[in-house]
Amino acid sequence: MDAIDREILRELQRDGRLSNQELAQRVGLTPSPCMRRVRQLEQDGVIQGYRAVIDPEAVDRGFEVLVSVEVRRDRAAVEAFEAALQDIPDVIEAYRLFGSPGCLLRIAVADLRAYERLWIEQLTALSGVTEVNSQIIMKRIKEPTGLPV
């Protein structure tokens, strides 16, 4: 990957809807080689997809919670827990961690009542879960904008 590829990545992270013509202008290429580079970055898995950034409030998901979860430390329990998370759409990010807590979740729901329902009916009921701790997000200070390239 050279400097032009990195510039292409920076520009597409800023605006994934750029036309190839505009992208080529911004990175100092003609459209044809620019398109070849983008396609190669996609084929190599460097560019994994394109997404719209949605306002959580607009889709009734403005209440966000960071949840630390402890799961029994055996392979079957961890695998069952991770598989079950895939079926809970309110869990928008999930990470297995070294040490304690064993797992960190980011959850987006409508309000406190919706989170309480999720906590009681789903999170604490998952097989292998021994502890659930919640931290309600007061304010998002820095929005994700992509990786430094």
mmCIF file with all atom_site columns, C-alpha atoms in Angstrom:
data_model
loop_
_atom_site.group_PDB
_atom_site.id
_atom_site.type_symbol
_atom_site.label_atom_id
_atom_site.label_alt_id
_atom_site.label_comp_id
_atom_site.label_asym_id
_atom_site.label_entity_id
_atom_site.label_seq_id
_atom_site.pdbx_PDB_ins_code
_atom_site.Cartn_x
_atom_site.Cartn_y
_atom_site.Cartn_z
_atom_site.occupancy
_atom_site.B_iso_or_equiv
_atom_site.pdbx_formal_charge
_atom_site.auth_seq_id
_atom_site.auth_comp_id
_atom_site.auth_asym_id
_atom_site.auth_atom_id
_atom_site.pdbx_PDB_model_num
ATOM 1   C CA . MET A 1 1   ? 0.000   0.000   0.000   1.00 0.00 ? 1   MET A CA 1
ATOM 2   C CA . ASP A 1 2   ? 1.475   3.314   -1.023  1.00 0.00 ? 2   ASP A CA 1
ATOM 3   C CA . ALA A 1 3   ? 0.733   6.956   -0.185  1.00 0.00 ? 3   ALA A CA 1
ATOM 4   C CA . ILE A 1 4   ? -1.968  7.237   -2.859  1.00 0.00 ? 4   ILE A CA 1
ATOM 5   C CA . ASP A 1 5   ? -3.801  4.170   -1.502  1.00 0.00 ? 5   ASP A CA 1
ATOM 6   C CA . ARG A 1 6   ? -3.680  5.708   1.972   1.00 0.00 ? 6   ARG A CA 1
ATOM 7   C CA . GLU A 1 7   ? -5.060  8.986   0.626   1.00 0.00 ? 7   GLU A CA 1
ATOM 8   C CA . ILE A 1 8   ? -7.866  7.093   -1.100  1.00 0.00 ? 8   ILE A CA 1
ATOM 9   C CA . LEU A 1 9   ? -8.692  5.443   2.238   1.00 0.00 ? 9   LEU A CA 1
ATOM 10  C CA . ARG A 1 10  ? -8.668  8.779   4.086   1.00 0.00 ? 10  ARG A CA 1
ATOM 11  C CA . GLU A 1 11  ? -10.997 10.357  1.527   1.00 0.00 ? 11  GLU A CA 1
ATOM 12  C CA . LEU A 1 12  ? -13.409 7.414   1.486   1.00 0.00 ? 12  LEU A CA 1
ATOM 13  C CA . GLN A 1 13  ? -13.545 7.379   5.299   1.00 0.00 ? 13  GLN A CA 1
ATOM 14  C CA . ARG A 1 14  ? -14.518 11.067  5.197   1.00 0.00 ? 14  ARG A CA 1
ATOM 15  C CA . ASP A 1 15  ? -17.133 10.484  2.496   1.00 0.00 ? 15  ASP A CA 1
ATOM 16  C CA . GLY A 1 16  ? -17.877 6.998   1.210   1.00 0.00 ? 16  GLY A CA 1
ATOM 17  C CA . ARG A 1 17  ? -20.296 8.417   -1.368  1.00 0.00 ? 17  ARG A CA 1
ATOM 18  C CA . LEU A 1 18  ? -17.646 10.241  -3.378  1.00 0.00 ? 18  LEU A CA 1
ATOM 19  C CA . SER A 1 19  ? -17.920 9.609   -7.074  1.00 0.00 ? 19  SER A CA 1
ATOM 20  C CA . ASN A 1 20  ? -14.877 7.999   -8.633  1.00 0.00 ? 20  ASN A CA 1
ATOM 21  C CA . GLN A 1 21  ? -14.347 11.230  -10.589 1.00 0.00 ? 21  GLN A CA 1
ATOM 22  C CA . GLU A 1 22  ? -14.267 13.350  -7.405  1.00 0.00 ? 22  GLU A CA 1
ATOM 23  C CA . LEU A 1 23  ? -12.098 10.824  -5.558  1.00 0.00 ? 23  LEU A CA 1
ATOM 24  C CA . ALA A 1 24  ? -9.619  10.715  -8.439  1.00 0.00 ? 24  ALA A CA 1
ATOM 25  C CA . GLN A 1 25  ? -9.367  14.528  -8.421  1.00 0.00 ? 25  GLN A CA 1
ATOM 26  C CA . ARG A 1 26  ? -8.779  14.618  -4.671  1.00 0.00 ? 26  ARG A CA 1
ATOM 27  C CA . VAL A 1 27  ? -5.967  12.068  -4.767  1.00 0.00 ? 27  VAL A CA 1
ATOM 28  C CA . GLY A 1 28  ? -4.335  13.331  -7.970  1.00 0.00 ? 28  GLY A CA 1
ATOM 29  C CA . LEU A 1 29  ? -5.184  10.473  -10.325 1.00 0.00 ? 29  LEU A CA 1
ATOM 30  C CA . THR A 1 30  ? -7.253  10.056  -13.448 1.00 0.00 ? 30  THR A CA 1
ATOM 31  C CA . PRO A 1 31  ? -10.503 8.101   -12.940 1.00 0.00 ? 31  PRO A CA 1
ATOM 32  C CA . SER A 1 32  ? -9.406  4.786   -14.462 1.00 0.00 ? 32  SER A CA 1
ATOM 33  C CA . PRO A 1 33  ? -6.353  4.102   -12.248 1.00 0.00 ? 33  PRO A CA 1
ATOM 34  C CA . CYS A 1 34  ? -8.246  5.437   -9.256  1.00 0.00 ? 34  CYS A CA 1
ATOM 35  C CA . MET A 1 35  ? -11.047 2.917   -9.834  1.00 0.00 ? 35  MET A CA 1
ATOM 36  C CA . ARG A 1 36  ? -8.502  0.106   -10.227 1.00 0.00 ? 36  ARG A CA 1
ATOM 37  C CA . ARG A 1 37  ? -6.927  1.022   -6.887  1.00 0.00 ? 37  ARG A CA 1
ATOM 38  C CA . VAL A 1 38  ? -10.285 1.183   -5.103  1.00 0.00 ? 38  VAL A CA 1
ATOM 39  C CA . ARG A 1 39  ? -11.318 -2.200  -6.543  1.00 0.00 ? 39  ARG A CA 1
ATOM 40  C CA . GLN A 1 40  ? -7.979  -3.694  -5.473  1.00 0.00 ? 40  GLN A CA 1
ATOM 41  C CA . LEU A 1 41  ? -8.385  -2.301  -1.937  1.00 0.00 ? 41  LEU A CA 1
ATOM 42  C CA . GLU A 1 42  ? -11.857 -3.874  -1.849  1.00 0.00 ? 42  GLU A CA 1
ATOM 43  C CA . GLN A 1 43  ? -10.624 -7.237  -3.184  1.00 0.00 ? 43  GLN A CA 1
ATOM 44  C CA . ASP A 1 44  ? -7.759  -7.280  -0.661  1.00 0.00 ? 44  ASP A CA 1
ATOM 45  C CA . GLY A 1 45  ? -10.240 -6.720  2.164   1.00 0.00 ? 45  GLY A CA 1
ATOM 46  C CA . VAL A 1 46  ? -8.725  -3.370  3.143   1.00 0.00 ? 46  VAL A CA 1
ATOM 47  C CA . ILE A 1 47  ? -12.057 -1.703  2.350   1.00 0.00 ? 47  ILE A CA 1
ATOM 48  C CA . GLN A 1 48  ? -14.599 -3.958  4.017   1.00 0.00 ? 48  GLN A CA 1
ATOM 49  C CA . GLY A 1 49  ? -17.782 -2.085  3.126   1.00 0.00 ? 49  GLY A CA 1
ATOM 50  C CA . TYR A 1 50  ? -19.628 1.204   2.944   1.00 0.00 ? 50  TYR A CA 1
ATOM 51  C CA . ARG A 1 51  ? -22.209 2.379   5.468   1.00 0.00 ? 51  ARG A CA 1
ATOM 52  C CA . ALA A 1 52  ? -24.515 5.268   6.218   1.00 0.00 ? 52  ALA A CA 1
ATOM 53  C CA . VAL A 1 53  ? -23.994 7.006   9.563   1.00 0.00 ? 53  VAL A CA 1
ATOM 54  C CA . ILE A 1 54  ? -27.415 7.284   11.190  1.00 0.00 ? 54  ILE A CA 1
ATOM 55  C CA . ASP A 1 55  ? -28.548 9.646   13.935  1.00 0.00 ? 55  ASP A CA 1
ATOM 56  C CA . PRO A 1 56  ? -29.514 7.310   16.844  1.00 0.00 ? 56  PRO A CA 1
ATOM 57  C CA . GLU A 1 57  ? -32.292 9.677   17.957  1.00 0.00 ? 57  GLU A CA 1
ATOM 58  C CA . ALA A 1 58  ? -33.912 9.513   14.523  1.00 0.00 ? 58  ALA A CA 1
ATOM 59  C CA . VAL A 1 59  ? -34.371 5.742   14.846  1.00 0.00 ? 59  VAL A CA 1
ATOM 60  C CA . ASP A 1 60  ? -35.328 5.731   18.538  1.00 0.00 ? 60  ASP A CA 1
ATOM 61  C CA . ARG A 1 61  ? -31.927 4.416   19.707  1.00 0.00 ? 61  ARG A CA 1
ATOM 62  C CA . GLY A 1 62  ? -30.628 7.491   21.534  1.00 0.00 ? 62  GLY A CA 1
ATOM 63  C CA . PHE A 1 63  ? -30.137 5.803   24.920  1.00 0.00 ? 63  PHE A CA 1
ATOM 64  C CA . GLU A 1 64  ? -26.726 4.121   24.902  1.00 0.00 ? 64  GLU A CA 1
ATOM 65  C CA . VAL A 1 65  ? -25.191 1.960   27.593  1.00 0.00 ? 65  VAL A CA 1
ATOM 66  C CA . LEU A 1 66  ? -21.758 0.390   27.999  1.00 0.00 ? 66  LEU A CA 1
ATOM 67  C CA . VAL A 1 67  ? -22.186 -2.956  29.703  1.00 0.00 ? 67  VAL A CA 1
ATOM 68  C CA . SER A 1 68  ? -19.453 -5.087  31.196  1.00 0.00 ? 68  SER A CA 1
ATOM 69  C CA . VAL A 1 69  ? -20.328 -8.756  31.434  1.00 0.00 ? 69  VAL A CA 1
ATOM 70  C CA . GLU A 1 70  ? -18.591 -11.588 33.223  1.00 0.00 ? 70  GLU A CA 1
ATOM 71  C CA . VAL A 1 71  ? -19.095 -15.020 31.720  1.00 0.00 ? 71  VAL A CA 1
ATOM 72  C CA . ARG A 1 72  ? -18.016 -18.343 33.205  1.00 0.00 ? 72  ARG A CA 1
ATOM 73  C CA . ARG A 1 73  ? -14.489 -18.964 31.953  1.00 0.00 ? 73  ARG A CA 1
ATOM 74  C CA . ASP A 1 74  ? -15.046 -22.175 30.057  1.00 0.00 ? 74  ASP A CA 1
ATOM 75  C CA . ARG A 1 75  ? -15.041 -22.593 26.312  1.00 0.00 ? 75  ARG A CA 1
ATOM 76  C CA . ALA A 1 76  ? -18.651 -23.805 25.953  1.00 0.00 ? 76  ALA A CA 1
ATOM 77  C CA . ALA A 1 77  ? -20.037 -20.936 28.062  1.00 0.00 ? 77  ALA A CA 1
ATOM 78  C CA . VAL A 1 78  ? -18.050 -18.280 26.182  1.00 0.00 ? 78  VAL A CA 1
ATOM 79  C CA . GLU A 1 79  ? -19.013 -19.681 22.768  1.00 0.00 ? 79  GLU A CA 1
ATOM 80  C CA . ALA A 1 80  ? -22.700 -19.923 23.739  1.00 0.00 ? 80  ALA A CA 1
ATOM 81  C CA . PHE A 1 81  ? -22.662 -16.369 25.089  1.00 0.00 ? 81  PHE A CA 1
ATOM 82  C CA . GLU A 1 82  ? -21.004 -14.960 21.959  1.00 0.00 ? 82  GLU A CA 1
ATOM 83  C CA . ALA A 1 83  ? -23.437 -16.826 19.695  1.00 0.00 ? 83  ALA A CA 1
ATOM 84  C CA . ALA A 1 84  ? -26.437 -15.551 21.685  1.00 0.00 ? 84  ALA A CA 1
ATOM 85  C CA . LEU A 1 85  ? -25.245 -11.940 21.345  1.00 0.00 ? 85  LEU A CA 1
ATOM 86  C CA . GLN A 1 86  ? -25.591 -12.219 17.565  1.00 0.00 ? 86  GLN A CA 1
ATOM 87  C CA . ASP A 1 87  ? -29.370 -12.520 18.022  1.00 0.00 ? 87  ASP A CA 1
ATOM 88  C CA . ILE A 1 88  ? -29.771 -9.378  20.153  1.00 0.00 ? 88  ILE A CA 1
ATOM 89  C CA . PRO A 1 89  ? -30.031 -6.401  17.772  1.00 0.00 ? 89  PRO A CA 1
ATOM 90  C CA . ASP A 1 90  ? -29.803 -3.880  20.634  1.00 0.00 ? 90  ASP A CA 1
ATOM 91  C CA . VAL A 1 91  ? -26.188 -4.978  21.160  1.00 0.00 ? 91  VAL A CA 1
ATOM 92  C CA . ILE A 1 92  ? -24.478 -2.870  18.510  1.00 0.00 ? 92  ILE A CA 1
ATOM 93  C CA . GLU A 1 93  ? -20.882 -3.688  19.481  1.00 0.00 ? 93  GLU A CA 1
ATOM 94  C CA . ALA A 1 94  ? -19.375 -6.497  21.523  1.00 0.00 ? 94  ALA A CA 1
ATOM 95  C CA . TYR A 1 95  ? -15.785 -7.183  22.539  1.00 0.00 ? 95  TYR A CA 1
ATOM 96  C CA . ARG A 1 96  ? -14.161 -10.079 24.381  1.00 0.00 ? 96  ARG A CA 1
ATOM 97  C CA . LEU A 1 97  ? -11.463 -8.670  26.648  1.00 0.00 ? 97  LEU A CA 1
ATOM 98  C CA . PHE A 1 98  ? -8.394  -9.991  28.410  1.00 0.00 ? 98  PHE A CA 1
ATOM 99  C CA . GLY A 1 99  ? -8.826  -9.857  32.175  1.00 0.00 ? 99  GLY A CA 1
ATOM 100 C CA . SER A 1 100 ? -11.867 -8.463  33.870  1.00 0.00 ? 100 SER A CA 1
ATOM 101 C CA . PRO A 1 101 ? -14.479 -7.712  32.691  1.00 0.00 ? 101 PRO A CA 1
ATOM 102 C CA . GLY A 1 102 ? -14.516 -10.557 30.216  1.00 0.00 ? 102 GLY A CA 1
ATOM 103 C CA . CYS A 1 103 ? -16.771 -8.802  27.746  1.00 0.00 ? 103 CYS A CA 1
ATOM 104 C CA . LEU A 1 104 ? -17.769 -5.230  26.931  1.00 0.00 ? 104 LEU A CA 1
ATOM 105 C CA . LEU A 1 105 ? -21.003 -4.423  25.088  1.00 0.00 ? 105 LEU A CA 1
ATOM 106 C CA . ARG A 1 106 ? -22.340 -1.224  23.594  1.00 0.00 ? 106 ARG A CA 1
ATOM 107 C CA . ILE A 1 107 ? -26.115 -1.194  23.587  1.00 0.00 ? 107 ILE A CA 1
ATOM 108 C CA . ALA A 1 108 ? -28.510 1.266   21.920  1.00 0.00 ? 108 ALA A CA 1
ATOM 109 C CA . VAL A 1 109 ? -32.182 1.338   22.917  1.00 0.00 ? 109 VAL A CA 1
ATOM 110 C CA . ALA A 1 110 ? -34.984 3.886   23.138  1.00 0.00 ? 110 ALA A CA 1
ATOM 111 C CA . ASP A 1 111 ? -34.842 4.718   26.843  1.00 0.00 ? 111 ASP A CA 1
ATOM 112 C CA . LEU A 1 112 ? -34.114 3.505   30.374  1.00 0.00 ? 112 LEU A CA 1
ATOM 113 C CA . ARG A 1 113 ? -37.259 1.386   30.467  1.00 0.00 ? 113 ARG A CA 1
ATOM 114 C CA . ALA A 1 114 ? -36.267 -0.406  27.264  1.00 0.00 ? 114 ALA A CA 1
ATOM 115 C CA . TYR A 1 115 ? -32.787 -1.040  28.678  1.00 0.00 ? 115 TYR A CA 1
ATOM 116 C CA . GLU A 1 116 ? -34.229 -2.400  31.929  1.00 0.00 ? 116 GLU A CA 1
ATOM 117 C CA . ARG A 1 117 ? -36.379 -4.823  29.927  1.00 0.00 ? 117 ARG A CA 1
ATOM 118 C CA . LEU A 1 118 ? -33.350 -5.932  27.896  1.00 0.00 ? 118 LEU A CA 1
ATOM 119 C CA . TRP A 1 119 ? -31.262 -6.311  31.078  1.00 0.00 ? 119 TRP A CA 1
ATOM 120 C CA . ILE A 1 120 ? -33.884 -8.439  32.848  1.00 0.00 ? 120 ILE A CA 1
ATOM 121 C CA . GLU A 1 121 ? -35.211 -10.473 29.941  1.00 0.00 ? 121 GLU A CA 1
ATOM 122 C CA . GLN A 1 122 ? -32.087 -11.066 27.900  1.00 0.00 ? 122 GLN A CA 1
ATOM 123 C CA . LEU A 1 123 ? -28.697 -10.062 29.310  1.00 0.00 ? 123 LEU A CA 1
ATOM 124 C CA . THR A 1 124 ? -28.968 -11.606 32.767  1.00 0.00 ? 124 THR A CA 1
ATOM 125 C CA . ALA A 1 125 ? -30.726 -14.642 31.291  1.00 0.00 ? 125 ALA A CA 1
ATOM 126 C CA . LEU A 1 126 ? -27.893 -15.563 28.924  1.00 0.00 ? 126 LEU A CA 1
ATOM 127 C CA . SER A 1 127 ? -26.259 -18.863 29.705  1.00 0.00 ? 127 SER A CA 1
ATOM 128 C CA . GLY A 1 128 ? -22.957 -18.543 31.548  1.00 0.00 ? 128 GLY A CA 1
ATOM 129 C CA . VAL A 1 129 ? -23.428 -14.907 32.611  1.00 0.00 ? 129 VAL A CA 1
ATOM 130 C CA . THR A 1 130 ? -22.322 -14.350 36.203  1.00 0.00 ? 130 THR A CA 1
ATOM 131 C CA . GLU A 1 131 ? -22.325 -10.539 36.402  1.00 0.00 ? 131 GLU A CA 1
ATOM 132 C CA . VAL A 1 132 ? -23.671 -7.569  34.429  1.00 0.00 ? 132 VAL A CA 1
ATOM 133 C CA . ASN A 1 133 ? -22.626 -3.957  35.141  1.00 0.00 ? 133 ASN A CA 1
ATOM 134 C CA . SER A 1 134 ? -24.041 -0.976  33.282  1.00 0.00 ? 134 SER A CA 1
ATOM 135 C CA . GLN A 1 135 ? -22.630 2.456   32.574  1.00 0.00 ? 135 GLN A CA 1
ATOM 136 C CA . ILE A 1 136 ? -25.112 4.847   30.969  1.00 0.00 ? 136 ILE A CA 1
ATOM 137 C CA . ILE A 1 137 ? -23.512 7.123   28.407  1.00 0.00 ? 137 ILE A CA 1
ATOM 138 C CA . MET A 1 138 ? -24.137 10.738  29.368  1.00 0.00 ? 138 MET A CA 1
ATOM 139 C CA . LYS A 1 139 ? -22.562 12.365  26.328  1.00 0.00 ? 139 LYS A CA 1
ATOM 140 C CA . ARG A 1 140 ? -20.603 11.201  23.322  1.00 0.00 ? 140 ARG A CA 1
ATOM 141 C CA . ILE A 1 141 ? -17.466 13.334  23.314  1.00 0.00 ? 141 ILE A CA 1
ATOM 142 C CA . LYS A 1 142 ? -15.783 11.995  20.184  1.00 0.00 ? 142 LYS A CA 1
ATOM 143 C CA . GLU A 1 143 ? -17.609 10.373  17.305  1.00 0.00 ? 143 GLU A CA 1
ATOM 144 C CA . PRO A 1 144 ? -15.997 7.518   15.396  1.00 0.00 ? 144 PRO A CA 1
ATOM 145 C CA . THR A 1 145 ? -14.607 8.925   12.155  1.00 0.00 ? 145 THR A CA 1
ATOM 146 C CA . GLY A 1 146 ? -12.536 6.049   10.866  1.00 0.00 ? 146 GLY A CA 1
ATOM 147 C CA . LEU A 1 147 ? -9.008  4.835   11.399  1.00 0.00 ? 147 LEU A CA 1
ATOM 148 C CA . PRO A 1 148 ? -5.966  7.066   11.131  1.00 0.00 ? 148 PRO A CA 1
ATOM 149 C CA . VAL A 1 149 ? -4.392  6.053   7.816   1.00 0.00 ? 149 VAL A CA 1
#
